[in-house]
Amino acid sequence: MMKDKQQGDKVDESVIKIGYEQKKEALFLIDIVGFVALVTSCYDIVDRKLKEGRIKQLKAWPDLVEIYHSKQSGRSVLCESSNLEHLHEQRTTELLADVGYDVIFAPKGMFSRQEKKFDVFLLKSHIILKVDLKAVSSKNPLTIAKRIKEGSDQAPFIVLHICSDIERMALIDGLRSGVYKNKLIREIMLIYKKKLYRLPKNLVESRGIFDIIK
């Protein structure tokens, strides 16, 4: 699904401490054709500066409403409607904004029946990623592995928000099981104990994962 090589670009954070706060409501209708055309151009353009310009246009799309603005990073969460179906999506995306990502919820009307329905676009500088969101309250490693596989069916990048006090080793077991023989997953963005970990598949599979997650 992803055309870009952008997950390989060097980003400052591999582990970031995060916080949380909340915002307001609104409802909008969105020009799907124009929105999809702009998104497509963000992926098609190779030049970094031009891509940054298109991404800025996407963030300023007039049909989107800002449902959260991070005071600590200046980043926003944008959506066609602030009435999100799942409360955990709001909490997770606000945490992502706090650590420096603009987040746009993918409008429902942009998907055909045959298309994979990921949840959000994550934006930073010239980077735009299609991402599926998963929140897990279970302490069972098998549940974590299942959510990873479900998310990777929708997008090669997933945000996995751990909402339990699962022990570190059990979590790592779930992560490794989730990427095992999984040809779809490229990276897990793990939110665990108020930190964000960026975990490419090859890192999860390596011994290095035991040094990263604390």
PDB file of C-alpha atoms in Angstrom:
ATOM      1  CA  MET A   1       0.000   0.000   0.000  1.00  0.00           C
ATOM      2  CA  MET A   2       2.798   2.408   0.795  1.00  0.00           C
ATOM      3  CA  LYS A   3       4.673   3.865  -2.124  1.00  0.00           C
ATOM      4  CA  ASP A   4       7.043   5.930  -0.015  1.00  0.00           C
ATOM      5  CA  LYS A   5      10.295   4.812   1.542  1.00  0.00           C
ATOM      6  CA  GLN A   6       9.675   7.322   4.242  1.00  0.00           C
ATOM      7  CA  GLN A   7       9.857   5.097   7.282  1.00  0.00           C
ATOM      8  CA  GLY A   8      13.567   4.831   6.543  1.00  0.00           C
ATOM      9  CA  ASP A   9      14.052   8.570   6.923  1.00  0.00           C
ATOM     10  CA  LYS A  10      15.875   9.391  10.131  1.00  0.00           C
ATOM     11  CA  VAL A  11      13.547  10.704  12.780  1.00  0.00           C
ATOM     12  CA  ASP A  12      14.763  12.075  16.090  1.00  0.00           C
ATOM     13  CA  GLU A  13      12.617   9.959  18.344  1.00  0.00           C
ATOM     14  CA  SER A  14      12.671   6.204  18.727  1.00  0.00           C
ATOM     15  CA  VAL A  15      11.444   6.463  22.310  1.00  0.00           C
ATOM     16  CA  ILE A  16       9.464   9.510  23.485  1.00  0.00           C
ATOM     17  CA  LYS A  17       7.663  10.323  26.709  1.00  0.00           C
ATOM     18  CA  ILE A  18       4.063  11.355  26.172  1.00  0.00           C
ATOM     19  CA  GLY A  19       1.182  13.060  27.978  1.00  0.00           C
ATOM     20  CA  TYR A  20      -2.527  13.693  27.357  1.00  0.00           C
ATOM     21  CA  GLU A  21      -5.246  16.351  27.289  1.00  0.00           C
ATOM     22  CA  GLN A  22      -8.556  16.881  25.476  1.00  0.00           C
ATOM     23  CA  LYS A  23     -10.504  19.223  23.134  1.00  0.00           C
ATOM     24  CA  LYS A  24     -13.934  20.089  21.535  1.00  0.00           C
ATOM     25  CA  GLU A  25     -16.540  18.898  18.980  1.00  0.00           C
ATOM     26  CA  ALA A  26     -17.789  19.829  15.482  1.00  0.00           C
ATOM     27  CA  LEU A  27     -19.192  18.218  12.326  1.00  0.00           C
ATOM     28  CA  PHE A  28     -18.223  18.737   8.663  1.00  0.00           C
ATOM     29  CA  LEU A  29     -18.840  17.296   5.213  1.00  0.00           C
ATOM     30  CA  ILE A  30     -15.745  16.793   3.104  1.00  0.00           C
ATOM     31  CA  ASP A  31     -14.932  17.096  -0.604  1.00  0.00           C
ATOM     32  CA  ILE A  32     -13.744  13.506  -1.048  1.00  0.00           C
ATOM     33  CA  VAL A  33     -12.622  13.842  -4.662  1.00  0.00           C
ATOM     34  CA  GLY A  34     -10.447  16.867  -3.939  1.00  0.00           C
ATOM     35  CA  PHE A  35      -9.095  15.364  -0.732  1.00  0.00           C
ATOM     36  CA  VAL A  36      -8.103  12.075  -2.378  1.00  0.00           C
ATOM     37  CA  ALA A  37      -6.461  13.928  -5.279  1.00  0.00           C
ATOM     38  CA  LEU A  38      -4.338  15.938  -2.841  1.00  0.00           C
ATOM     39  CA  VAL A  39      -3.390  12.830  -0.841  1.00  0.00           C
ATOM     40  CA  THR A  40      -2.390  11.044  -4.038  1.00  0.00           C
ATOM     41  CA  SER A  41      -0.167  13.947  -5.036  1.00  0.00           C
ATOM     42  CA  CYS A  42       1.559  13.771  -1.631  1.00  0.00           C
ATOM     43  CA  TYR A  43       2.672  10.240  -2.475  1.00  0.00           C
ATOM     44  CA  ASP A  44       3.422  10.834  -6.156  1.00  0.00           C
ATOM     45  CA  ILE A  45       5.759  13.809  -5.697  1.00  0.00           C
ATOM     46  CA  VAL A  46       9.407  12.888  -5.170  1.00  0.00           C
ATOM     47  CA  ASP A  47      10.900  16.316  -4.428  1.00  0.00           C
ATOM     48  CA  ARG A  48      11.045  16.831  -0.656  1.00  0.00           C
ATOM     49  CA  LYS A  49      10.153  20.540  -0.620  1.00  0.00           C
ATOM     50  CA  LEU A  50       7.242  20.059  -2.991  1.00  0.00           C
ATOM     51  CA  LYS A  51       6.003  17.168  -0.883  1.00  0.00           C
ATOM     52  CA  GLU A  52       6.216  19.308   2.263  1.00  0.00           C
ATOM     53  CA  GLY A  53       4.134  21.953   0.492  1.00  0.00           C
ATOM     54  CA  ARG A  54       1.430  19.447  -0.449  1.00  0.00           C
ATOM     55  CA  ILE A  55       1.333  18.064   3.074  1.00  0.00           C
ATOM     56  CA  LYS A  56       0.859  21.604   4.417  1.00  0.00           C
ATOM     57  CA  GLN A  57      -2.065  21.992   2.005  1.00  0.00           C
ATOM     58  CA  LEU A  58      -3.504  18.735   3.293  1.00  0.00           C
ATOM     59  CA  LYS A  59      -3.289  19.908   6.911  1.00  0.00           C
ATOM     60  CA  ALA A  60      -5.027  23.147   5.925  1.00  0.00           C
ATOM     61  CA  TRP A  61      -7.823  21.364   4.016  1.00  0.00           C
ATOM     62  CA  PRO A  62     -10.888  23.562   4.675  1.00  0.00           C
ATOM     63  CA  ASP A  63     -13.340  20.694   5.207  1.00  0.00           C
ATOM     64  CA  LEU A  64     -11.427  19.267   8.169  1.00  0.00           C
ATOM     65  CA  VAL A  65     -12.082  20.277  11.766  1.00  0.00           C
ATOM     66  CA  GLU A  66      -9.384  20.433  14.404  1.00  0.00           C
ATOM     67  CA  ILE A  67     -10.491  18.253  17.309  1.00  0.00           C
ATOM     68  CA  TYR A  68      -7.255  18.607  19.262  1.00  0.00           C
ATOM     69  CA  HIS A  69      -4.304  20.997  19.308  1.00  0.00           C
ATOM     70  CA  SER A  70      -1.255  20.018  21.334  1.00  0.00           C
ATOM     71  CA  LYS A  71       0.083  22.824  23.481  1.00  0.00           C
ATOM     72  CA  GLN A  72       3.436  21.099  23.863  1.00  0.00           C
ATOM     73  CA  SER A  73       4.140  20.340  20.184  1.00  0.00           C
ATOM     74  CA  GLY A  74       1.808  22.638  18.239  1.00  0.00           C
ATOM     75  CA  ARG A  75       0.533  19.632  16.260  1.00  0.00           C
ATOM     76  CA  SER A  76      -3.122  18.872  15.591  1.00  0.00           C
ATOM     77  CA  VAL A  77      -5.625  16.067  15.179  1.00  0.00           C
ATOM     78  CA  LEU A  78      -7.996  16.712  12.263  1.00  0.00           C
ATOM     79  CA  CYS A  79     -11.164  14.911  11.242  1.00  0.00           C
ATOM     80  CA  GLU A  80     -14.241  15.268   9.042  1.00  0.00           C
ATOM     81  CA  SER A  81     -16.287  14.843  12.238  1.00  0.00           C
ATOM     82  CA  SER A  82     -15.337  15.196  15.878  1.00  0.00           C
ATOM     83  CA  ASN A  83     -17.860  12.542  16.841  1.00  0.00           C
ATOM     84  CA  LEU A  84     -15.381   9.682  16.732  1.00  0.00           C
ATOM     85  CA  GLU A  85     -16.771   6.158  16.912  1.00  0.00           C
ATOM     86  CA  HIS A  86     -14.241   5.017  19.501  1.00  0.00           C
ATOM     87  CA  LEU A  87     -12.976   7.044  22.445  1.00  0.00           C
ATOM     88  CA  HIS A  88      -9.637   5.222  22.407  1.00  0.00           C
ATOM     89  CA  GLU A  89      -8.956   6.665  18.929  1.00  0.00           C
ATOM     90  CA  GLN A  90      -9.191  10.189  20.314  1.00  0.00           C
ATOM     91  CA  ARG A  91      -6.878   9.426  23.219  1.00  0.00           C
ATOM     92  CA  THR A  92      -4.326   7.641  21.031  1.00  0.00           C
ATOM     93  CA  THR A  93      -4.196  10.342  18.369  1.00  0.00           C
ATOM     94  CA  GLU A  94      -3.867  13.102  20.949  1.00  0.00           C
ATOM     95  CA  LEU A  95      -0.823  11.318  22.343  1.00  0.00           C
ATOM     96  CA  LEU A  96       0.620  11.148  18.825  1.00  0.00           C
ATOM     97  CA  ALA A  97       0.069  14.881  18.364  1.00  0.00           C
ATOM     98  CA  ASP A  98       1.823  15.554  21.665  1.00  0.00           C
ATOM     99  CA  VAL A  99       4.987  13.836  20.399  1.00  0.00           C
ATOM    100  CA  GLY A 100       5.089  15.784  17.150  1.00  0.00           C
ATOM    101  CA  TYR A 101       2.789  14.230  14.557  1.00  0.00           C
ATOM    102  CA  ASP A 102      -0.127  15.889  12.824  1.00  0.00           C
ATOM    103  CA  VAL A 103      -2.929  13.351  12.531  1.00  0.00           C
ATOM    104  CA  ILE A 104      -5.729  13.290   9.959  1.00  0.00           C
ATOM    105  CA  PHE A 105      -8.489  10.715  10.282  1.00  0.00           C
ATOM    106  CA  ALA A 106      -9.091   9.146   6.879  1.00  0.00           C
ATOM    107  CA  PRO A 107     -12.566  10.185   5.670  1.00  0.00           C
ATOM    108  CA  LYS A 108     -14.834   7.160   5.364  1.00  0.00           C
ATOM    109  CA  GLY A 109     -15.972   8.183   1.908  1.00  0.00           C
ATOM    110  CA  MET A 110     -12.489   7.785   0.432  1.00  0.00           C
ATOM    111  CA  PHE A 111     -12.592   3.971   0.590  1.00  0.00           C
ATOM    112  CA  SER A 112     -14.180   1.639  -1.923  1.00  0.00           C
ATOM    113  CA  ARG A 113     -15.441  -1.765  -0.790  1.00  0.00           C
ATOM    114  CA  GLN A 114     -12.278  -3.471  -2.019  1.00  0.00           C
ATOM    115  CA  GLU A 115      -9.828  -1.068  -0.378  1.00  0.00           C
ATOM    116  CA  LYS A 116      -8.131  -1.622   2.951  1.00  0.00           C
ATOM    117  CA  LYS A 117      -9.606   0.766   5.507  1.00  0.00           C
ATOM    118  CA  PHE A 118      -6.777   2.192   7.593  1.00  0.00           C
ATOM    119  CA  ASP A 119      -7.592   4.750  10.282  1.00  0.00           C
ATOM    120  CA  VAL A 120      -5.363   7.816   9.962  1.00  0.00           C
ATOM    121  CA  PHE A 121      -2.638   9.651   8.098  1.00  0.00           C
ATOM    122  CA  LEU A 122       0.376  10.584  10.217  1.00  0.00           C
ATOM    123  CA  LEU A 123       2.198  13.678   8.974  1.00  0.00           C
ATOM    124  CA  LYS A 124       5.583  15.133   9.804  1.00  0.00           C
ATOM    125  CA  SER A 125       7.628  17.386   7.510  1.00  0.00           C
ATOM    126  CA  HIS A 126       7.689  15.554   4.130  1.00  0.00           C
ATOM    127  CA  ILE A 127       6.521  12.237   5.631  1.00  0.00           C
ATOM    128  CA  ILE A 128       2.966  10.932   5.229  1.00  0.00           C
ATOM    129  CA  LEU A 129       2.072   7.471   6.507  1.00  0.00           C
ATOM    130  CA  LYS A 130      -1.122   5.450   6.281  1.00  0.00           C
ATOM    131  CA  VAL A 131      -1.641   3.961   9.731  1.00  0.00           C
ATOM    132  CA  ASP A 132      -4.076   1.646  11.492  1.00  0.00           C
ATOM    133  CA  LEU A 133      -4.806   2.254  15.185  1.00  0.00           C
ATOM    134  CA  LYS A 134      -5.055  -0.530  17.738  1.00  0.00           C
ATOM    135  CA  ALA A 135      -5.668  -0.175  21.477  1.00  0.00           C
ATOM    136  CA  VAL A 136      -5.219  -3.257  23.665  1.00  0.00           C
ATOM    137  CA  SER A 137      -6.396  -3.553  27.266  1.00  0.00           C
ATOM    138  CA  SER A 138      -5.603  -7.269  27.532  1.00  0.00           C
ATOM    139  CA  LYS A 139      -2.477  -8.641  29.211  1.00  0.00           C
ATOM    140  CA  ASN A 140      -2.517 -11.693  26.949  1.00  0.00           C
ATOM    141  CA  PRO A 141       0.399 -11.788  24.448  1.00  0.00           C
ATOM    142  CA  LEU A 142      -1.798 -13.719  22.012  1.00  0.00           C
ATOM    143  CA  THR A 143      -4.302 -10.840  21.952  1.00  0.00           C
ATOM    144  CA  ILE A 144      -1.514  -8.379  21.197  1.00  0.00           C
ATOM    145  CA  ALA A 145      -0.253 -10.587  18.371  1.00  0.00           C
ATOM    146  CA  LYS A 146      -3.777 -10.858  16.970  1.00  0.00           C
ATOM    147  CA  ARG A 147      -4.260  -7.071  16.997  1.00  0.00           C
ATOM    148  CA  ILE A 148      -0.946  -6.571  15.192  1.00  0.00           C
ATOM    149  CA  LYS A 149      -1.962  -9.002  12.469  1.00  0.00           C
ATOM    150  CA  GLU A 150      -5.406  -7.403  12.164  1.00  0.00           C
ATOM    151  CA  GLY A 151      -3.870  -3.945  11.893  1.00  0.00           C
ATOM    152  CA  SER A 152      -1.307  -4.993   9.296  1.00  0.00           C
ATOM    153  CA  ASP A 153      -4.159  -6.277   7.126  1.00  0.00           C
ATOM    154  CA  GLN A 154      -5.232  -2.620   6.834  1.00  0.00           C
ATOM    155  CA  ALA A 155      -1.887  -0.776   6.718  1.00  0.00           C
ATOM    156  CA  PRO A 156       1.850  -1.602   6.903  1.00  0.00           C
ATOM    157  CA  PHE A 157       2.250   0.855   9.785  1.00  0.00           C
ATOM    158  CA  ILE A 158       0.252   0.399  12.979  1.00  0.00           C
ATOM    159  CA  VAL A 159       0.006   2.307  16.235  1.00  0.00           C
ATOM    160  CA  LEU A 160      -0.352  -0.158  19.098  1.00  0.00           C
ATOM    161  CA  HIS A 161      -1.561   1.556  22.276  1.00  0.00           C
ATOM    162  CA  ILE A 162      -1.126  -0.661  25.324  1.00  0.00           C
ATOM    163  CA  CYS A 163      -3.798   0.256  27.877  1.00  0.00           C
ATOM    164  CA  SER A 164      -2.938  -2.373  30.478  1.00  0.00           C
ATOM    165  CA  ASP A 165      -0.086  -2.944  32.911  1.00  0.00           C
ATOM    166  CA  ILE A 166       1.176  -5.960  30.981  1.00  0.00           C
ATOM    167  CA  GLU A 167       4.686  -6.970  31.947  1.00  0.00           C
ATOM    168  CA  ARG A 168       7.528  -6.088  29.593  1.00  0.00           C
ATOM    169  CA  MET A 169       8.466  -9.659  28.648  1.00  0.00           C
ATOM    170  CA  ALA A 170       4.862 -10.638  27.934  1.00  0.00           C
ATOM    171  CA  LEU A 171       4.510  -7.560  25.737  1.00  0.00           C
ATOM    172  CA  ILE A 172       7.665  -8.389  23.796  1.00  0.00           C
ATOM    173  CA  ASP A 173       6.389 -11.942  23.334  1.00  0.00           C
ATOM    174  CA  GLY A 174       3.174 -10.544  21.840  1.00  0.00           C
ATOM    175  CA  LEU A 175       5.052  -8.151  19.563  1.00  0.00           C
ATOM    176  CA  ARG A 176       7.326 -10.869  18.225  1.00  0.00           C
ATOM    177  CA  SER A 177       4.427 -13.248  17.668  1.00  0.00           C
ATOM    178  CA  GLY A 178       2.558 -10.503  15.811  1.00  0.00           C
ATOM    179  CA  VAL A 179       5.348  -9.894  13.292  1.00  0.00           C
ATOM    180  CA  TYR A 180       6.321 -13.564  12.891  1.00  0.00           C
ATOM    181  CA  LYS A 181       5.802 -14.604   9.256  1.00  0.00           C
ATOM    182  CA  ASN A 182       3.891 -11.338   8.784  1.00  0.00           C
ATOM    183  CA  LYS A 183       4.879 -10.007   5.370  1.00  0.00           C
ATOM    184  CA  LEU A 184       2.543  -7.011   5.603  1.00  0.00           C
ATOM    185  CA  ILE A 185       3.836  -5.203   8.682  1.00  0.00           C
ATOM    186  CA  ARG A 186       6.662  -2.678   8.302  1.00  0.00           C
ATOM    187  CA  GLU A 187       6.640  -0.834  11.597  1.00  0.00           C
ATOM    188  CA  ILE A 188       4.855  -0.800  14.943  1.00  0.00           C
ATOM    189  CA  MET A 189       4.548   2.522  16.745  1.00  0.00           C
ATOM    190  CA  LEU A 190       4.117   1.287  20.294  1.00  0.00           C
ATOM    191  CA  ILE A 191       2.623   3.405  23.079  1.00  0.00           C
ATOM    192  CA  TYR A 192       3.557   1.756  26.375  1.00  0.00           C
ATOM    193  CA  LYS A 193       3.913   3.249  29.854  1.00  0.00           C
ATOM    194  CA  LYS A 194       3.609   6.824  28.558  1.00  0.00           C
ATOM    195  CA  LYS A 195       6.347   6.374  25.962  1.00  0.00           C
ATOM    196  CA  LEU A 196       6.265   6.026  22.192  1.00  0.00           C
ATOM    197  CA  TYR A 197       8.563   3.426  20.648  1.00  0.00           C
ATOM    198  CA  ARG A 198       9.152   3.242  16.889  1.00  0.00           C
ATOM    199  CA  LEU A 199       9.760  -0.415  16.146  1.00  0.00           C
ATOM    200  CA  PRO A 200      10.554  -1.497  12.582  1.00  0.00           C
ATOM    201  CA  LYS A 201       9.763  -5.159  11.972  1.00  0.00           C
ATOM    202  CA  ASN A 202      13.430  -6.183  11.838  1.00  0.00           C
ATOM    203  CA  LEU A 203      14.030  -4.614  15.267  1.00  0.00           C
ATOM    204  CA  VAL A 204      11.115  -6.512  16.815  1.00  0.00           C
ATOM    205  CA  GLU A 205      12.536  -9.741  15.405  1.00  0.00           C
ATOM    206  CA  SER A 206      16.034  -9.037  16.728  1.00  0.00           C
ATOM    207  CA  ARG A 207      17.539  -9.309  20.202  1.00  0.00           C
ATOM    208  CA  GLY A 208      17.669  -5.522  20.213  1.00  0.00           C
ATOM    209  CA  ILE A 209      13.996  -5.323  21.169  1.00  0.00           C
ATOM    210  CA  PHE A 210      14.926  -6.418  24.706  1.00  0.00           C
ATOM    211  CA  ASP A 211      17.200  -3.385  25.060  1.00  0.00           C
ATOM    212  CA  ILE A 212      14.685  -0.896  23.642  1.00  0.00           C
ATOM    213  CA  ILE A 213      11.528  -1.588  25.637  1.00  0.00           C
ATOM    214  CA  LYS A 214      11.916  -0.772  29.317  1.00  0.00           C
TER     215      LYS A 214
END
